[in-house]
Amino acid sequence: MREGYHSPQVDVEVRLNTNESPFAPPAAFVDALAAEVGRIDWHRYPDRAAWDLRVRLAELHGVAPEQVFVANGSNEVLQVLSLTYAGPGRSVAVFEPTYAMHAQIAKIVGSEVAEGGRAADLSLDLDEVRRVVAEHQPAITYVCSPNNPTGMVETEETVREVLGLVPGLLVVDEAYAQFAPWSALSLVDEDTPLVVTRTFSKTWSMAAARLGYLVAPTWVVAELEKVVLPYHLDSLKQAAGRIALDFVGEMEQRVSTLVEERGRVVAELVDLPVEVWPSSANFVLFRPIARDGDAVWQALLDESVLVRNCSSWPGLDGCLRITIGTTDEDDRFLAALRKALA
Ligand SMILES: *Cc1c(COP(=O)(O)O)cnc(C)c1O
């Protein structure tokens, strides 16, 4: 049997393990969505093309709606990409450590996973990209920026270089892009095999909704539409996405609050006996210097603080990842960590 995606959902007081937003979306969003429930034709199938939602997303990013594909979380976006462009006899390139679902989905659809490493500081290593691409000719190459779990952003120069190397599609997973200084969306056009994926789960405070999308050339979107199940995106979810886009300012406000809080948490962490990676996302990767990662993870859990244990991931010996929460949650984490390291 294949191992599934593993992220324990433990009952704790402080949940900082899955990079969700600690803030709920605005009450006015919930009210507007509740009103929308009464307007849905529940006896009819949803708009198969999710057109109105795509129009709104296209406006947000200054692209055409035909360049937008929407699905049940960006995980389903990635799955449909793999079903369409990868599969048996084709390979998918990933550079570990990175988001585990890229390789997981590739394997599930029967692709070979061409696994590359990273530089010692966990940044993307262009020589390694060259090696993997030349050896495996991947149908899909993944770059995650900011990268989960390191939090590091790839520069525009790096993404352009990788684009010049890949024989197939380059998929830049931007689940955390609103926390970062630039976006690869600016590089998407009809003549470039570049796909940028986004999600409502993190910056939009809507993990419960399961909604994600990509921006790509129209010819990519047209292929995906042939593969995805008909009516996969229900009417309520389409409405939730449209209504969320009426609250862009509030989303940006939450993001800047979290960026400020991230600065505070990192400043506290660097004073502790841990190694800390610079983050452009809503999480921070760190490694206790003198103590075992598993032991620290358990000590935090004993204080009812759940963080992500990355210590068995490739290249992340002893590392833990904390999602930035509310000030109170982060203080609980920092207190528990001090105790664990004392
Ligand atoms: C959380 C995450 C996702 C998953 O997003 P969903 O839209 O919730 O499926 C995708 N990519 C990365 C890098 C993530 O961290």
Coordinates of C-alpha atoms and ligand atoms in Angstrom, one line a residue:
M1 CA 0.0 0.0 0.0
R2 CA 1.1 3.5 -0.7
E3 CA 1.4 5.9 2.3
G4 CA -1.1 8.7 2.3
Y5 CA -0.6 12.4 3.0
H6 CA 0.3 12.6 6.7
S7 CA -0.6 15.6 8.9
P8 CA -2.1 14.6 12.2
Q9 CA -5.3 16.4 13.2
V10 CA -4.8 16.2 17.0
D11 CA -7.2 18.0 19.4
V12 CA -5.1 20.8 20.9
E13 CA -5.6 24.3 22.2
V14 CA -3.0 25.9 19.9
R15 CA -3.1 24.6 16.3
L16 CA -0.1 25.9 14.3
N17 CA 0.6 23.0 12.0
T18 CA -1.3 23.5 8.7
N19 CA -0.6 27.1 7.6
E20 CA -4.3 28.1 7.8
S21 CA -5.1 31.7 8.7
P22 CA -5.8 32.2 12.4
F23 CA -8.4 34.8 11.5
A24 CA -11.9 34.1 10.2
P25 CA -13.0 35.9 7.1
P26 CA -15.1 39.1 7.7
A27 CA -18.6 38.7 9.2
A28 CA -20.0 40.6 6.1
F29 CA -18.6 37.8 3.9
V30 CA -20.4 35.1 5.9
D31 CA -23.7 37.2 5.8
A32 CA -23.5 37.7 2.1
L33 CA -22.8 34.0 1.5
A34 CA -25.7 33.0 3.8
A35 CA -28.0 35.2 1.7
E36 CA -26.6 33.6 -1.4
V37 CA -27.7 30.1 -0.2
G38 CA -31.3 31.2 -0.7
R39 CA -30.7 32.3 -4.3
I40 CA -29.1 29.0 -5.5
D41 CA -31.1 26.8 -7.8
W42 CA -30.4 23.7 -5.7
H43 CA -32.2 21.4 -8.0
R44 CA -29.9 22.4 -10.9
Y45 CA -26.3 21.5 -11.7
P46 CA -23.9 24.3 -11.1
D47 CA -22.4 26.4 -13.8
R48 CA -20.0 23.9 -15.3
A49 CA -17.5 26.5 -16.4
A50 CA -17.6 28.5 -13.1
W51 CA -17.6 31.4 -15.4
D52 CA -18.6 34.3 -13.1
L53 CA -15.9 33.2 -10.6
R54 CA -13.3 33.0 -13.3
V55 CA -14.3 36.4 -14.6
R56 CA -13.7 37.9 -11.1
L57 CA -10.4 36.1 -10.7
A58 CA -9.3 37.2 -14.1
E59 CA -10.1 40.8 -13.2
L60 CA -8.2 40.5 -10.0
H61 CA -5.0 39.4 -11.9
G62 CA -5.5 41.3 -15.1
V63 CA -5.8 38.2 -17.3
A64 CA -8.5 36.6 -19.5
P65 CA -11.1 34.3 -17.8
E66 CA -10.1 31.7 -20.4
Q67 CA -6.7 31.7 -18.6
V68 CA -8.2 30.7 -15.2
F69 CA -9.1 27.2 -14.1
V70 CA -10.8 26.7 -10.7
A71 CA -11.1 23.5 -8.6
N72 CA -11.7 22.1 -5.2
G73 CA -8.6 23.4 -3.5
S74 CA -5.3 23.9 -5.3
N75 CA -4.6 20.2 -4.5
E76 CA -7.3 19.3 -7.1
V77 CA -5.8 21.9 -9.5
L78 CA -2.5 20.0 -9.1
Q79 CA -4.2 16.7 -9.6
V80 CA -6.0 17.7 -12.8
L81 CA -2.7 19.1 -14.1
S82 CA -1.0 15.8 -13.4
L83 CA -3.9 13.8 -14.9
T84 CA -3.7 15.9 -18.0
Y85 CA 0.0 16.3 -18.6
A86 CA 1.7 13.5 -16.6
G87 CA 0.8 9.9 -16.0
P88 CA 2.5 6.6 -16.9
G89 CA 5.7 6.9 -19.0
R90 CA 6.1 10.6 -18.1
S91 CA 8.1 12.2 -15.3
V92 CA 7.4 15.0 -12.9
A93 CA 10.3 16.9 -11.4
V94 CA 10.3 18.1 -7.8
F95 CA 13.1 19.6 -5.7
E96 CA 13.1 18.4 -2.1
P97 CA 12.3 19.5 0.5
T98 CA 9.1 20.9 -0.9
Y99 CA 5.4 20.5 -0.7
A100 CA 4.8 16.7 -0.4
M101 CA 1.6 16.6 -2.6
H102 CA 3.5 17.5 -5.8
A103 CA 5.3 14.1 -5.7
Q104 CA 2.4 12.3 -4.1
I105 CA -0.1 13.3 -6.8
A106 CA 2.5 12.5 -9.5
K107 CA 2.9 9.0 -8.1
I108 CA -0.8 8.4 -7.8
V109 CA -1.4 9.2 -11.5
G110 CA 1.4 6.7 -12.3
S111 CA 4.2 9.2 -13.3
E112 CA 7.8 8.7 -12.5
V113 CA 9.0 11.3 -9.9
A114 CA 12.3 12.9 -10.9
E115 CA 13.5 14.0 -7.5
G116 CA 16.2 16.7 -7.3
G117 CA 17.9 18.2 -4.2
R118 CA 18.5 21.8 -3.2
A119 CA 21.5 23.9 -2.2
A120 CA 22.8 23.6 1.4
D121 CA 20.7 26.6 2.4
L122 CA 17.6 24.9 0.9
S123 CA 17.4 27.4 -2.0
L124 CA 16.8 26.1 -5.5
D125 CA 20.1 25.1 -7.2
L126 CA 20.0 25.8 -11.0
D127 CA 22.7 23.2 -11.7
E128 CA 20.6 20.6 -10.0
V129 CA 17.6 21.7 -12.0
R130 CA 19.7 21.4 -15.2
R131 CA 20.8 17.9 -14.2
V132 CA 17.3 16.6 -13.4
V133 CA 15.7 18.2 -16.5
A134 CA 18.4 16.8 -18.8
E135 CA 18.2 13.4 -17.3
H136 CA 14.4 13.0 -17.1
Q137 CA 12.8 15.4 -19.5
P138 CA 9.9 16.0 -17.1
A139 CA 6.4 16.7 -18.5
I140 CA 5.9 18.9 -15.4
T141 CA 8.5 20.7 -13.3
Y142 CA 7.4 22.1 -9.9
V143 CA 8.7 25.1 -8.2
C144 CA 7.0 26.2 -5.0
S145 CA 7.5 29.9 -4.2
P146 CA 7.4 30.7 -1.3
N147 CA 8.5 27.1 -0.8
N148 CA 6.6 25.0 1.8
P149 CA 8.2 24.2 4.2
T150 CA 11.2 26.5 4.0
G151 CA 9.3 29.8 3.4
M152 CA 11.9 30.9 0.8
V153 CA 10.9 32.8 -2.4
E154 CA 12.5 32.1 -5.8
T155 CA 13.5 35.3 -7.6
E156 CA 12.1 36.3 -10.9
E157 CA 15.5 35.6 -12.4
T158 CA 15.5 32.1 -11.1
V159 CA 12.0 31.4 -12.4
R160 CA 13.0 32.8 -15.8
E161 CA 16.1 30.5 -15.9
V162 CA 14.1 27.4 -15.0
L163 CA 11.5 28.3 -17.7
G164 CA 14.4 28.4 -20.2
L165 CA 15.4 24.8 -19.1
V166 CA 12.2 22.8 -18.9
P167 CA 10.9 20.8 -21.9
G168 CA 7.3 20.7 -20.5
L169 CA 5.2 22.8 -18.2
L170 CA 6.6 24.8 -15.3
V171 CA 4.2 24.9 -12.4
V172 CA 4.9 27.6 -9.8
D173 CA 2.9 26.8 -6.7
E174 CA 2.1 30.1 -5.1
A175 CA -0.1 29.1 -2.2
Y176 CA 1.5 31.8 -0.1
A177 CA 2.2 34.4 -2.8
Q178 CA 0.4 37.3 -1.0
F179 CA 3.0 37.1 1.7
A180 CA 5.8 37.4 -0.8
P181 CA 7.5 40.3 -2.6
W182 CA 6.7 39.3 -6.2
S183 CA 4.6 36.8 -8.1
A184 CA 5.3 34.7 -11.2
L185 CA 1.8 35.7 -12.4
S186 CA 3.6 38.6 -14.2
L187 CA 5.3 36.0 -16.5
V188 CA 2.2 34.2 -17.6
D189 CA 1.4 34.6 -21.3
E190 CA 0.1 32.6 -24.3
D191 CA 3.6 31.7 -25.5
T192 CA 5.1 30.5 -22.2
P193 CA 4.5 27.0 -20.7
L194 CA 4.1 28.5 -17.3
V195 CA 1.3 27.7 -14.8
V196 CA 0.8 29.6 -11.5
T197 CA -1.4 28.0 -8.9
R198 CA -3.1 29.8 -6.0
T199 CA -5.5 28.8 -3.2
F200 CA -8.2 30.4 -1.0
S201 CA -7.0 28.2 1.9
K202 CA -4.3 30.3 3.4
T203 CA -4.4 34.1 2.7
W204 CA -8.1 34.1 2.1
S205 CA -9.0 32.4 5.4
M206 CA -11.1 29.9 3.6
A207 CA -9.5 26.5 4.2
A208 CA -12.9 25.0 4.9
A209 CA -14.2 26.0 1.5
R210 CA -11.7 23.9 -0.5
L211 CA -11.2 26.3 -3.4
G212 CA -8.1 26.9 -5.5
Y213 CA -7.2 28.0 -9.1
L214 CA -4.5 28.4 -11.6
V215 CA -3.6 31.1 -14.2
A216 CA -2.0 29.7 -17.4
P217 CA -2.1 30.0 -21.2
T218 CA -5.6 29.4 -22.6
W219 CA -4.4 26.2 -24.3
V220 CA -3.5 24.7 -21.0
V221 CA -6.9 25.6 -19.4
A222 CA -8.7 24.1 -22.5
E223 CA -6.9 20.8 -22.0
L224 CA -7.6 20.7 -18.3
E225 CA -11.3 21.2 -19.0
K226 CA -11.4 18.0 -21.1
V227 CA -10.0 16.0 -18.1
V228 CA -11.8 17.4 -15.0
L229 CA -15.1 15.8 -13.9
P230 CA -18.1 17.7 -15.1
Y231 CA -19.8 20.0 -12.5
H232 CA -16.9 19.4 -10.1
L233 CA -17.3 22.8 -8.5
D234 CA -20.5 23.2 -6.6
S235 CA -22.7 26.3 -6.8
L236 CA -22.2 27.3 -3.2
K237 CA -18.4 27.2 -3.5
Q238 CA -18.5 29.2 -6.7
A239 CA -20.5 31.8 -4.8
A240 CA -18.1 31.7 -1.8
G241 CA -15.2 32.5 -4.1
R242 CA -17.0 35.4 -5.9
I243 CA -18.1 36.9 -2.6
A244 CA -14.7 36.6 -1.1
L245 CA -13.3 38.7 -3.9
D246 CA -15.5 41.6 -2.7
F247 CA -13.2 41.6 0.4
V248 CA -9.7 42.0 -1.1
G249 CA -8.8 44.9 1.2
E250 CA -9.7 42.9 4.3
M251 CA -7.6 39.9 3.0
E252 CA -4.6 42.2 2.4
Q253 CA -5.0 43.6 5.9
R254 CA -4.9 40.2 7.5
V255 CA -1.9 39.3 5.4
S256 CA 0.0 42.4 6.6
T257 CA -1.0 41.7 10.2
L258 CA 0.5 38.2 9.8
V259 CA 3.7 39.5 8.1
E260 CA 4.2 41.8 11.1
E261 CA 3.6 39.0 13.6
R262 CA 6.0 36.8 11.6
G263 CA 8.7 39.4 12.1
R264 CA 8.0 39.4 15.9
V265 CA 8.1 35.5 16.1
V266 CA 11.3 35.3 14.1
A267 CA 13.0 38.0 16.2
E268 CA 12.1 35.9 19.3
L269 CA 13.3 32.7 17.7
V270 CA 16.8 34.0 16.7
D271 CA 17.4 34.6 20.4
L272 CA 16.8 30.9 21.2
P273 CA 19.2 27.9 20.5
V274 CA 17.5 27.2 17.1
E275 CA 18.4 27.6 13.5
V276 CA 15.8 29.7 11.7
W277 CA 15.2 30.0 7.9
P278 CA 14.1 33.4 6.5
S279 CA 10.4 33.2 5.6
S280 CA 8.2 35.0 3.0
A281 CA 5.2 33.0 4.0
N282 CA 2.9 32.6 7.0
F283 CA 5.1 29.9 8.6
V284 CA 8.6 29.6 9.8
L285 CA 11.0 26.6 9.6
F286 CA 13.4 26.1 12.5
R287 CA 15.7 23.5 13.9
P288 CA 16.5 23.1 17.6
I289 CA 20.3 23.0 17.8
A290 CA 20.9 20.8 20.9
R291 CA 17.7 18.8 21.0
D292 CA 16.1 16.2 18.9
G293 CA 13.2 17.5 16.7
D294 CA 10.8 14.7 17.6
A295 CA 11.4 15.4 21.3
V296 CA 10.8 19.1 20.9
W297 CA 7.7 18.4 18.8
Q298 CA 6.4 16.1 21.6
A299 CA 7.3 18.6 24.3
L300 CA 5.3 21.3 22.5
L301 CA 2.3 18.9 22.1
D302 CA 2.5 18.2 25.9
E303 CA 1.8 22.0 26.3
S304 CA -1.1 21.6 23.8
V305 CA 0.8 23.4 21.0
L306 CA 0.7 21.5 17.7
V307 CA 3.4 22.4 15.1
R308 CA 4.4 20.5 12.0
N309 CA 7.1 17.9 12.5
C310 CA 9.3 17.9 9.4
S311 CA 12.2 16.1 11.0
S312 CA 11.8 13.0 8.8
W313 CA 11.4 15.0 5.6
P314 CA 14.3 14.8 3.1
G315 CA 17.0 17.3 4.0
L316 CA 15.1 18.5 7.1
D317 CA 16.7 16.5 9.9
G318 CA 15.4 17.7 13.2
C319 CA 13.3 20.6 11.7
L320 CA 9.9 21.8 12.8
R321 CA 7.6 24.3 11.1
I322 CA 5.3 26.7 12.9
T323 CA 2.4 28.5 11.3
I324 CA 2.1 32.1 12.4
G325 CA -1.1 32.4 14.5
T326 CA -2.6 35.1 16.7
T327 CA -0.3 37.0 19.1
D328 CA -1.7 34.8 21.9
E329 CA -1.2 31.6 20.1
D330 CA 2.4 32.5 19.1
D331 CA 3.1 33.5 22.7
R332 CA 1.9 30.1 23.9
F333 CA 4.2 28.5 21.3
L334 CA 7.2 30.6 22.3
A335 CA 6.7 29.9 26.0
A336 CA 6.3 26.2 25.3
L337 CA 9.4 26.2 23.1
R338 CA 11.5 28.0 25.7
K339 CA 10.4 25.4 28.3
A340 CA 11.3 22.6 25.9
L341 CA 14.7 24.0 25.1
A342 CA 15.6 24.9 28.7
Ligands
LIG1 C1 -1.5 24.4 1.6 C2 -0.9 24.2 0.3 C3 -1.6 23.9 -0.9 C4 -3.0 23.3 -0.7 O1 -3.9 24.1 -1.0 P1 -5.5 23.7 -1.0 O2 -6.0 24.8 -1.9 O3 -5.9 23.8 0.4 O4 -5.6 22.4 -1.6 C5 -1.0 23.8 -2.1 N1 0.3 24.1 -2.2 C6 1.1 24.4 -1.2 C7 2.5 24.7 -1.3 C8 0.5 24.5 0.1 O5 1.3 24.7 1.2

